[in-house]
């Protein structure tokens, strides 16, 4: 059948099972929106307040559901406003297809109104970027975009379409997408055997879990593997929920704001088994001193991650779920009871301590966990509140912590929260934000109220840029340059002005009442929590130090 380019875009999206798009229209993409109008009963379009919000919403939708997130933007500034969200998805391996439109082919390269080479701009932050100048290439390009976004290590793909292509006609033949196969051809039997041998020889193994275990849906295999190895488990920020955070083997996050138990344990282990993690600098601290007593065994789908930041003694390349399956089939149950008791003693000696008498981030997170029974999806922005969420909410399932780990994008959380709730209507979805982050994209509250998307926005309001100020306090002689936010902005009034129900709370009792009411109301709600600006995230590892040198407030007080 003969269709124009805009109709082909919509039909290709339907082929791929797309049910939701987040976007913002404009002149260059107007033909596509006109075609989309005719299919509004099949594909829901969420008009965000800003294109950045659309990209973060598509990202949150993808992380929460495991499907490809889709966002639309017009040419020029519309397209460039997606860039931060695309980069966020790229750093955290999130499958996304961003579709933008550009000026007509004759106007390309002439500095035309709202013209930008968005395919060139996004080349370093996408798995692939396309510009489509011929309508005959359109369907194939879109199908390739979805395949590339999903296969192997997932990530964002950009497809830029010139406006004349969206109007031109050509023959279109529907196709059923081929399922994306797991990467297994690279898994070598000798690598599996070497891994099994290393595990059998180990006396003090530790399992470190990253985001790859979430992406590959390896939780069941991981649990079985950990039981067979008889090892403690820690995770990265992106790996939260791949291994049940309430399991007695779990010791907390590893790295700069990881638990002392995990940091000390990894520093003492003789074998570190790394499942789908990339050895971020925030995990390793001083890489030369990282796990220096251990052999490193890494499982990863991306060959570029092997020996990139930390040298391995052995590795298996391929899909984490399949790797774990094959090792489980060959591995007998190990016994490391003395090692497990040693780690258990660390958990008793180094619990997460904080003041329970005043309203603060850790206490709020524990209350949210208690009220939701650990069954919510938590999105976060970036900063102290992000770390408190990771430390004090026990993530029992994958795809329940959505946060910008690699890029560290302030303003990410609210858009992601909206996307996650659209994709997982069955879940309570809560965004944890600092007041600095909330300012960046708080206009997306209007998106939530426009569509009555019942998200809960919790603001940890300390009137400072908390994490930056923490560094200034500890390492910059208390010179608080441009980090104090003492002004007249009233988040409750702003939120109410955008149509949300809003609360201001100063005690944990007030928070509990507001949070429970927000769940019951099932409408967009904002809770402004006033906390002390002197609160800090502990434990902490100083920049350049080994993770074994983690310190907390008690350590600082003992030095005085």
Coordinates of C-alpha atoms in Angstrom, one line a residue:
X1 CA 0.0 0.0 0.0
X2 CA 1.1 3.6 -0.7
X3 CA 1.6 5.8 2.3
X4 CA 3.4 9.1 3.0
X5 CA 6.4 9.3 5.2
X6 CA 4.5 10.4 8.3
X7 CA 2.1 7.5 8.0
X8 CA 5.0 5.1 7.5
X9 CA 6.5 6.4 10.8
X10 CA 3.3 5.7 12.6
X11 CA 2.9 2.2 11.0
X12 CA 6.5 1.3 11.9
X13 CA 5.9 2.3 15.5
X14 CA 2.8 0.1 15.6
X15 CA 4.8 -2.7 14.1
X16 CA 7.2 -2.4 17.0
X17 CA 4.5 -2.5 19.6
X18 CA 4.9 1.1 20.6
X19 CA 1.9 2.2 22.7
X20 CA 3.2 5.5 24.1
X21 CA 5.2 8.4 22.8
X22 CA 6.5 11.4 24.8
X23 CA 7.1 14.6 22.8
X24 CA 6.5 18.1 21.7
X25 CA 5.4 19.3 18.3
X26 CA 6.7 22.0 16.0
X27 CA 6.7 23.0 12.3
X28 CA 9.2 20.4 10.9
X29 CA 7.4 17.5 12.6
X30 CA 3.9 18.7 12.0
X31 CA 3.1 16.1 9.3
X32 CA 4.0 13.3 11.7
X33 CA 1.7 14.7 14.4
X34 CA -1.1 15.0 11.9
X35 CA -0.7 11.3 11.1
X36 CA -0.4 10.4 14.7
X37 CA -3.8 12.2 15.4
X38 CA -5.5 9.6 13.3
X39 CA -4.1 6.8 15.4
X40 CA -4.7 8.3 18.9
X41 CA -6.8 5.2 19.8
X42 CA -3.7 3.0 19.3
X43 CA -0.8 5.1 20.4
X44 CA -1.0 7.5 23.4
X45 CA 1.0 10.7 23.0
X46 CA 2.1 12.5 26.2
X47 CA 2.7 16.2 25.6
X48 CA 5.5 17.2 28.1
X49 CA 6.3 20.7 29.2
X50 CA 9.8 20.6 27.6
X51 CA 11.6 18.3 25.2
X52 CA 14.1 17.3 27.9
X53 CA 11.1 16.1 29.9
X54 CA 10.0 14.0 27.0
X55 CA 13.4 12.3 26.6
X56 CA 13.6 11.6 30.4
X57 CA 10.0 10.2 30.3
X58 CA 10.8 7.9 27.4
X59 CA 13.9 6.8 29.4
X60 CA 11.9 6.1 32.6
X61 CA 9.2 4.3 30.6
X62 CA 12.0 2.0 29.1
X63 CA 13.7 1.3 32.4
X64 CA 10.4 0.5 34.2
X65 CA 9.0 -1.7 31.4
X66 CA 12.0 -3.2 29.6
X67 CA 10.5 -1.9 26.3
X68 CA 12.0 0.7 24.0
X69 CA 11.0 4.3 25.0
X70 CA 10.1 6.7 22.2
X71 CA 10.2 10.5 22.1
X72 CA 9.5 13.0 19.4
X73 CA 10.8 16.5 18.8
X74 CA 10.9 19.0 16.0
X75 CA 14.0 20.5 14.4
X76 CA 16.5 22.9 15.8
X77 CA 16.0 23.7 19.5
X78 CA 13.4 21.0 19.9
X79 CA 15.9 18.4 18.8
X80 CA 18.8 19.8 20.8
X81 CA 16.6 19.9 23.9
X82 CA 16.6 16.1 23.7
X83 CA 20.3 15.8 23.9
X84 CA 20.7 15.6 27.7
X85 CA 18.1 12.9 27.9
X86 CA 19.7 11.0 25.0
X87 CA 23.1 11.2 26.7
X88 CA 21.6 10.0 30.0
X89 CA 20.1 7.0 28.3
X90 CA 23.4 6.3 26.5
X91 CA 25.4 6.3 29.7
X92 CA 23.0 3.9 31.5
X93 CA 22.3 1.6 28.5
X94 CA 18.6 2.4 28.1
X95 CA 16.8 1.4 24.9
X96 CA 15.3 4.5 23.3
X97 CA 14.4 5.7 19.9
X98 CA 14.3 9.5 19.5
X99 CA 12.6 10.7 16.3
X100 CA 13.2 14.2 15.2
X101 CA 12.3 16.1 12.0
X102 CA 14.4 18.5 10.1
X103 CA 14.1 21.1 7.3
X104 CA 13.6 19.9 3.7
X105 CA 16.5 18.4 1.8
X106 CA 17.1 21.5 -0.4
X107 CA 17.4 23.6 2.8
X108 CA 19.9 21.4 4.6
X109 CA 23.3 23.0 5.1
X110 CA 22.0 26.5 4.5
X111 CA 21.6 27.7 8.1
X112 CA 17.8 27.5 7.5
X113 CA 15.3 28.4 10.2
X114 CA 15.5 25.8 13.0
X115 CA 18.0 23.7 11.1
X116 CA 20.6 21.7 13.1
X117 CA 22.6 18.6 12.3
X118 CA 21.1 16.7 15.1
X119 CA 22.4 13.4 13.8
X120 CA 25.9 14.8 14.0
X121 CA 25.3 16.4 17.4
X122 CA 24.2 13.1 18.9
X123 CA 26.7 10.8 17.2
X124 CA 28.9 10.4 20.3
X125 CA 25.9 9.7 22.6
X126 CA 23.9 7.2 20.6
X127 CA 24.4 3.6 19.4
X128 CA 23.6 5.0 16.0
X129 CA 22.2 8.2 14.5
X130 CA 20.5 8.5 11.1
X131 CA 19.2 11.3 8.9
X132 CA 16.6 10.1 6.4
X133 CA 16.5 12.0 3.1
X134 CA 14.6 9.5 0.9
X135 CA 11.2 8.2 1.9
X136 CA 12.2 4.8 0.4
X137 CA 14.7 4.4 3.2
X138 CA 12.4 5.4 6.0
X139 CA 10.8 2.1 7.1
X140 CA 14.1 0.2 6.9
X141 CA 15.8 2.8 9.0
X142 CA 13.1 2.8 11.7
X143 CA 13.2 -0.9 11.9
X144 CA 17.0 -0.9 12.2
X145 CA 16.7 1.8 14.9
X146 CA 14.5 -0.4 17.1
X147 CA 16.7 -3.4 16.6
X148 CA 19.9 -1.6 17.4
X149 CA 18.3 0.1 20.5
X150 CA 17.4 -3.4 21.9
X151 CA 20.2 -5.7 20.9
X152 CA 23.3 -6.5 22.9
X153 CA 24.0 -3.7 25.3
X154 CA 20.9 -1.5 24.8
X155 CA 21.0 2.3 24.1
X156 CA 19.5 5.2 22.4
X157 CA 19.2 5.6 18.6
X158 CA 18.3 8.9 16.9
X159 CA 16.3 9.1 13.6
X160 CA 16.2 12.5 12.0
X161 CA 13.7 12.8 9.1
X162 CA 13.5 15.7 6.7
X163 CA 10.1 17.4 6.4
X164 CA 9.8 16.6 2.6
X165 CA 10.3 12.9 3.4
X166 CA 7.4 13.0 5.9
X167 CA 5.2 14.2 3.0
X168 CA 6.5 12.1 0.2
X169 CA 4.8 8.8 -0.7
X170 CA 6.1 5.4 -1.4
X171 CA 5.0 1.7 -1.2
X172 CA 4.9 0.4 2.4
X173 CA 4.8 -3.3 3.3
X174 CA 4.1 -4.2 6.9
X175 CA 6.6 -6.6 8.6
X176 CA 6.6 -8.5 11.8
X177 CA 9.7 -7.6 13.8
X178 CA 12.2 -10.4 14.4
X179 CA 12.8 -11.1 18.1
X180 CA 16.1 -9.8 19.3
X181 CA 18.3 -12.7 20.3
X182 CA 20.5 -12.7 23.3
X183 CA 24.3 -12.5 22.7
X184 CA 25.5 -16.1 23.2
X185 CA 27.9 -16.8 20.3
X186 CA 30.7 -15.1 22.2
X187 CA 30.3 -17.3 25.2
X188 CA 33.2 -19.7 25.0
X189 CA 33.2 -23.0 26.9
X190 CA 36.8 -22.6 27.9
X191 CA 35.9 -19.2 29.5
X192 CA 33.1 -20.9 31.4
X193 CA 35.4 -23.6 32.6
X194 CA 38.1 -21.1 33.7
X195 CA 35.4 -19.2 35.6
X196 CA 34.2 -22.3 37.4
X197 CA 37.8 -23.2 38.3
X198 CA 38.5 -19.8 39.8
X199 CA 35.3 -20.0 41.8
X200 CA 36.2 -23.5 43.2
X201 CA 39.6 -22.3 44.2
X202 CA 38.3 -19.2 46.0
X203 CA 38.1 -19.1 49.8
X204 CA 36.7 -15.5 50.1
X205 CA 34.5 -14.8 47.0
X206 CA 32.4 -11.6 46.6
X207 CA 29.7 -11.0 44.0
X208 CA 29.4 -7.5 42.6
X209 CA 26.2 -6.8 40.6
X210 CA 25.7 -4.1 38.0
X211 CA 23.0 -2.8 35.7
X212 CA 23.7 -5.5 33.1
X213 CA 22.1 -8.0 35.4
X214 CA 19.0 -5.9 35.4
X215 CA 19.0 -5.4 31.6
X216 CA 19.5 -9.2 30.9
X217 CA 16.7 -10.1 33.4
X218 CA 19.1 -12.4 35.2
X219 CA 17.7 -12.2 38.7
X220 CA 16.7 -15.8 39.1
X221 CA 19.9 -17.1 37.7
X222 CA 21.9 -14.7 39.9
X223 CA 20.2 -15.8 43.0
X224 CA 20.9 -19.4 42.2
X225 CA 24.5 -18.6 41.4
X226 CA 25.1 -16.7 44.6
X227 CA 23.7 -19.6 46.6
X228 CA 26.0 -22.0 44.8
X229 CA 29.1 -19.8 45.3
X230 CA 28.1 -19.2 48.9
X231 CA 29.1 -15.5 48.7
X232 CA 28.1 -12.1 49.9
X233 CA 26.6 -9.7 47.4
X234 CA 27.0 -6.0 46.8
X235 CA 25.8 -3.8 43.9
X236 CA 26.3 -0.6 41.9
X237 CA 23.8 2.1 41.8
X238 CA 22.5 0.7 38.4
X239 CA 22.4 -2.8 39.7
X240 CA 19.9 -2.2 42.4
X241 CA 17.2 -4.8 42.6
X242 CA 18.9 -7.4 40.4
X243 CA 19.6 -9.1 43.7
X244 CA 17.1 -8.8 46.5
X245 CA 18.1 -6.0 48.8
X246 CA 16.4 -7.7 51.8
X247 CA 18.3 -10.9 51.3
X248 CA 20.7 -11.7 54.2
X249 CA 23.6 -12.1 51.8
X250 CA 23.2 -8.5 50.5
X251 CA 25.7 -6.1 52.0
X252 CA 24.7 -2.8 50.3
X253 CA 26.1 -0.6 47.6
X254 CA 29.8 -0.5 46.7
X255 CA 32.0 2.5 46.2
X256 CA 32.1 6.2 47.1
X257 CA 28.9 6.1 49.1
X258 CA 28.7 2.4 49.6
X259 CA 28.5 0.6 52.9
X260 CA 31.6 0.0 54.9
X261 CA 30.7 -3.7 54.9
X262 CA 30.8 -3.8 51.0
X263 CA 33.9 -1.7 50.7
X264 CA 35.9 -3.6 53.4
X265 CA 34.6 -6.9 52.2
X266 CA 35.6 -6.3 48.5
X267 CA 39.0 -5.0 49.6
X268 CA 39.6 -8.3 51.5
X269 CA 38.1 -10.9 49.1
X270 CA 40.3 -13.2 47.0
X271 CA 37.8 -13.4 44.1
X272 CA 35.6 -10.6 42.9
X273 CA 32.9 -11.8 40.5
X274 CA 31.5 -8.9 38.5
X275 CA 28.1 -9.4 36.8
X276 CA 27.3 -6.7 34.3
X277 CA 29.2 -3.8 35.9
X278 CA 31.6 -1.5 34.2
X279 CA 33.9 -0.4 37.1
X280 CA 32.9 3.2 37.3
X281 CA 35.2 5.5 39.1
X282 CA 32.5 6.1 41.7
X283 CA 32.7 2.3 42.4
X284 CA 36.4 1.7 42.4
X285 CA 37.8 4.8 44.0
X286 CA 41.5 4.6 43.4
X287 CA 41.6 2.0 40.7
X288 CA 45.2 1.0 41.5
X289 CA 44.1 0.0 45.0
X290 CA 40.7 -1.5 44.1
X291 CA 40.2 -5.1 45.3
X292 CA 44.0 -5.5 45.3
X293 CA 43.9 -8.9 47.1
X294 CA 41.5 -10.4 44.6
X295 CA 41.4 -12.0 41.3
X296 CA 38.8 -10.3 39.1
X297 CA 36.3 -12.4 37.1
X298 CA 34.0 -10.3 34.9
X299 CA 30.8 -11.3 33.0
X300 CA 29.7 -8.7 30.5
X301 CA 28.0 -8.4 27.1
X302 CA 30.2 -5.5 25.9
X303 CA 33.8 -6.4 24.9
X304 CA 34.8 -2.8 25.3
X305 CA 34.2 -3.0 29.1
X306 CA 36.7 -5.8 29.6
X307 CA 40.0 -4.5 31.0
X308 CA 38.9 -0.9 30.4
X309 CA 39.0 0.4 33.9
X310 CA 40.2 -2.6 35.9
X311 CA 42.3 -5.5 34.7
X312 CA 40.6 -8.9 34.9
X313 CA 42.1 -12.3 35.5
X314 CA 39.3 -14.0 33.6
X315 CA 36.1 -13.0 31.8
X316 CA 33.2 -14.4 30.0
X317 CA 31.8 -12.3 27.2
X318 CA 28.0 -12.5 26.5
X319 CA 24.6 -12.2 27.9
X320 CA 24.7 -12.3 31.7
X321 CA 21.6 -14.4 32.1
X322 CA 23.0 -17.1 29.7
X323 CA 26.5 -17.0 31.3
X324 CA 25.0 -17.6 34.8
X325 CA 22.8 -20.4 33.5
X326 CA 25.8 -22.2 32.0
X327 CA 28.0 -21.7 35.1
X328 CA 25.2 -22.9 37.4
X329 CA 25.0 -26.1 35.4
X330 CA 28.7 -26.8 36.0
X331 CA 29.2 -25.5 39.5
X332 CA 28.8 -27.6 42.6
X333 CA 27.6 -26.0 45.9
X334 CA 30.6 -24.3 47.6
X335 CA 31.0 -23.7 51.3
X336 CA 32.4 -20.4 52.6
X337 CA 30.7 -20.3 56.0
X338 CA 33.7 -18.7 57.8
X339 CA 33.9 -16.0 55.2
X340 CA 30.1 -15.4 55.4
X341 CA 30.4 -15.1 59.2
X342 CA 33.2 -12.6 58.8
X343 CA 31.1 -10.4 56.5
X344 CA 28.1 -10.8 58.8
X345 CA 30.2 -9.4 61.6
X346 CA 31.0 -6.3 59.5
X347 CA 27.2 -5.8 58.9
X348 CA 26.7 -5.8 62.7
X349 CA 29.7 -3.6 63.4
X350 CA 29.0 -1.0 60.6
X351 CA 25.3 -0.4 60.3
X352 CA 23.9 2.7 58.5
X353 CA 23.6 5.3 61.2
X354 CA 21.6 8.5 61.2
X355 CA 19.6 10.7 63.5
X356 CA 16.1 9.3 64.0
X357 CA 14.9 12.3 66.0
X358 CA 14.6 14.9 63.2
X359 CA 13.3 14.8 59.6
X360 CA 16.1 13.7 57.3
X361 CA 16.6 11.9 54.0
X362 CA 17.4 8.4 55.4
X363 CA 14.4 8.5 57.7
X364 CA 12.1 9.6 54.9
X365 CA 13.4 6.7 52.7
X366 CA 12.8 4.2 55.4
X367 CA 9.3 5.5 55.9
X368 CA 8.6 5.3 52.2
X369 CA 9.9 1.7 52.2
X370 CA 7.7 0.8 55.2
X371 CA 4.5 2.4 53.8
X372 CA 4.9 0.9 50.3
X373 CA 6.2 -2.4 51.7
X374 CA 9.1 -2.1 49.3
X375 CA 6.8 -2.5 46.3
X376 CA 7.2 1.0 44.7
X377 CA 9.2 2.2 41.8
X378 CA 11.6 4.9 43.0
X379 CA 13.0 7.4 40.6
X380 CA 15.5 10.0 41.7
X381 CA 17.3 13.1 40.6
X382 CA 21.0 13.4 41.4
X383 CA 22.7 14.3 44.6
X384 CA 22.5 13.6 48.3
X385 CA 18.8 12.5 48.0
X386 CA 19.8 10.0 45.3
X387 CA 22.4 8.4 47.5
X388 CA 20.0 8.3 50.5
X389 CA 17.4 6.6 48.3
X390 CA 20.0 4.0 47.1
X391 CA 21.2 3.4 50.7
X392 CA 18.0 3.2 52.7
X393 CA 15.3 1.7 50.4
X394 CA 15.6 -2.0 50.0
X395 CA 15.1 -2.7 46.3
X396 CA 13.8 -6.2 46.1
X397 CA 13.2 -6.4 42.4
X398 CA 14.8 -5.2 39.2
X399 CA 13.5 -2.1 37.4
X400 CA 12.4 -0.4 40.6
X401 CA 15.2 2.2 41.0
X402 CA 15.4 4.5 38.0
X403 CA 18.2 7.0 38.3
X404 CA 20.9 8.7 36.3
X405 CA 24.0 6.8 37.2
X406 CA 26.5 7.5 34.5
X407 CA 25.7 11.1 33.4
X408 CA 24.4 12.3 36.8
X409 CA 21.6 14.4 35.3
X410 CA 20.0 16.8 37.6
X411 CA 16.3 17.2 36.6
X412 CA 16.1 13.6 35.4
X413 CA 13.7 12.2 38.0
X414 CA 10.3 13.9 37.4
X415 CA 10.2 13.1 33.7
X416 CA 11.4 9.6 34.4
X417 CA 8.7 9.2 37.1
X418 CA 6.0 10.2 34.7
X419 CA 7.3 7.8 32.1
X420 CA 7.5 5.0 34.6
X421 CA 4.0 5.5 35.9
X422 CA 2.6 5.6 32.4
X423 CA 4.4 2.3 31.7
X424 CA 3.6 0.6 35.0
X425 CA 0.2 1.8 36.1
X426 CA 0.0 -1.0 38.7
X427 CA 2.9 0.5 40.7
X428 CA 3.2 3.4 43.2
X429 CA 5.8 5.6 41.6
X430 CA 7.8 8.1 43.7
X431 CA 10.4 10.6 42.6
X432 CA 13.0 11.7 45.1
X433 CA 14.4 15.1 44.3
X434 CA 16.5 17.8 45.9
X435 CA 15.3 21.3 45.8
X436 CA 18.1 22.2 43.3
X437 CA 17.0 19.4 41.0
X438 CA 13.3 20.1 41.3
X439 CA 13.9 23.7 40.0
X440 CA 15.4 22.3 36.8
X441 CA 12.4 20.5 35.4
X442 CA 9.6 21.2 37.9
X443 CA 7.5 22.3 34.9
X444 CA 6.8 18.6 34.3
X445 CA 4.4 18.7 37.3
X446 CA 2.1 20.4 34.7
X447 CA 2.5 17.3 32.5
X448 CA 1.4 15.0 35.4
X449 CA -1.6 17.1 36.1
X450 CA -2.6 17.6 32.5
X451 CA -3.0 13.8 32.1
X452 CA -3.8 13.1 35.8
X453 CA -0.7 10.8 36.1
X454 CA -0.7 10.0 39.8
X455 CA 3.0 10.3 40.6
X456 CA 4.3 11.4 44.0
X457 CA 7.2 14.0 44.1
X458 CA 9.1 14.1 47.3
X459 CA 11.5 17.1 47.7
X460 CA 14.4 16.9 50.1
X461 CA 14.5 20.7 50.6
X462 CA 17.6 21.9 52.5
X463 CA 17.9 25.2 50.6
X464 CA 21.4 24.2 49.2
X465 CA 22.9 22.2 46.4
X466 CA 23.4 19.4 49.0
X467 CA 26.1 17.2 47.4
X468 CA 28.2 20.0 46.0
X469 CA 28.0 21.8 49.4
X470 CA 29.0 18.5 51.2
X471 CA 32.2 18.5 49.1
X472 CA 32.7 22.2 49.8
X473 CA 32.3 21.5 53.5
X474 CA 34.7 18.5 53.6
X475 CA 37.3 19.4 50.9
X476 CA 37.0 23.2 50.2
X477 CA 37.3 24.8 53.6
X478 CA 33.6 25.5 53.9
X479 CA 33.7 28.0 51.0
X480 CA 30.0 27.7 49.9
X481 CA 30.4 29.2 46.4
X482 CA 27.1 29.3 44.5
X483 CA 25.5 26.5 46.5
X484 CA 23.1 28.3 48.8
X485 CA 19.5 28.5 47.7
X486 CA 18.0 30.8 50.3
X487 CA 15.3 32.6 48.2
X488 CA 11.6 33.1 48.2
X489 CA 10.4 30.2 46.0
X490 CA 7.5 28.4 47.6
X491 CA 7.3 24.9 46.1
X492 CA 3.9 24.2 47.5
X493 CA 2.4 27.3 45.8
X494 CA 4.2 26.6 42.6
X495 CA 3.0 23.0 42.6
X496 CA -0.6 24.0 43.4
X497 CA -0.4 26.6 40.6
X498 CA 0.3 23.7 38.2
X499 CA -2.7 21.8 39.5
X500 CA -1.1 19.3 41.9
X501 CA -1.9 18.6 45.5
X502 CA 1.0 19.8 47.6
X503 CA 2.2 19.5 51.2
X504 CA 4.8 21.1 53.3
X505 CA 6.2 18.9 56.1
X506 CA 8.7 19.5 58.9
X507 CA 8.4 16.2 60.9
X508 CA 8.3 12.5 60.1
X509 CA 4.8 12.3 61.4
X510 CA 3.7 15.0 59.0
X511 CA 5.5 13.3 56.2
X512 CA 3.9 9.9 56.9
X513 CA 0.4 11.5 56.9
X514 CA 1.0 13.3 53.7
X515 CA 2.5 10.3 51.9
X516 CA -0.3 8.0 52.9
X517 CA -2.8 10.6 51.7
X518 CA -1.0 11.0 48.4
X519 CA -1.2 7.3 47.8
X520 CA -4.9 7.2 48.6
X521 CA -5.8 10.3 46.5
X522 CA -4.1 8.8 43.4
X523 CA -3.5 12.2 41.9
X524 CA -0.3 14.1 41.2
X525 CA 1.1 15.1 44.6
X526 CA 4.2 17.1 45.7
X527 CA 5.6 16.8 49.3
X528 CA 8.1 19.5 50.3
X529 CA 10.2 18.1 53.1
X530 CA 12.3 20.6 55.0
X531 CA 15.6 19.0 56.2
X532 CA 18.8 20.3 57.7
X533 CA 21.4 21.6 55.3
X534 CA 24.2 20.2 57.4
X535 CA 23.0 16.6 56.8
X536 CA 25.6 14.6 54.8
X537 CA 25.7 11.3 53.0
X538 CA 27.8 8.8 54.8
X539 CA 29.8 6.6 54.4
X540 CA 32.0 8.4 52.0
X541 CA 35.3 7.8 50.2
X542 CA 37.4 10.8 49.5
X543 CA 38.3 11.4 45.8
X544 CA 41.5 9.5 45.0
X545 CA 41.3 7.3 48.0
X546 CA 40.8 3.5 48.2
X547 CA 37.3 2.3 49.0
X548 CA 38.8 0.6 52.1
X549 CA 39.3 4.2 53.4
X550 CA 35.6 4.9 53.7
X551 CA 34.7 7.2 56.6
X552 CA 31.5 8.4 58.3
X553 CA 30.6 11.1 60.7
X554 CA 31.9 9.2 63.7
X555 CA 35.3 8.8 62.0
X556 CA 35.4 12.5 61.4
X557 CA 34.5 13.3 65.0
X558 CA 37.2 10.9 66.2
X559 CA 39.8 12.8 64.2
X560 CA 39.0 16.1 65.9

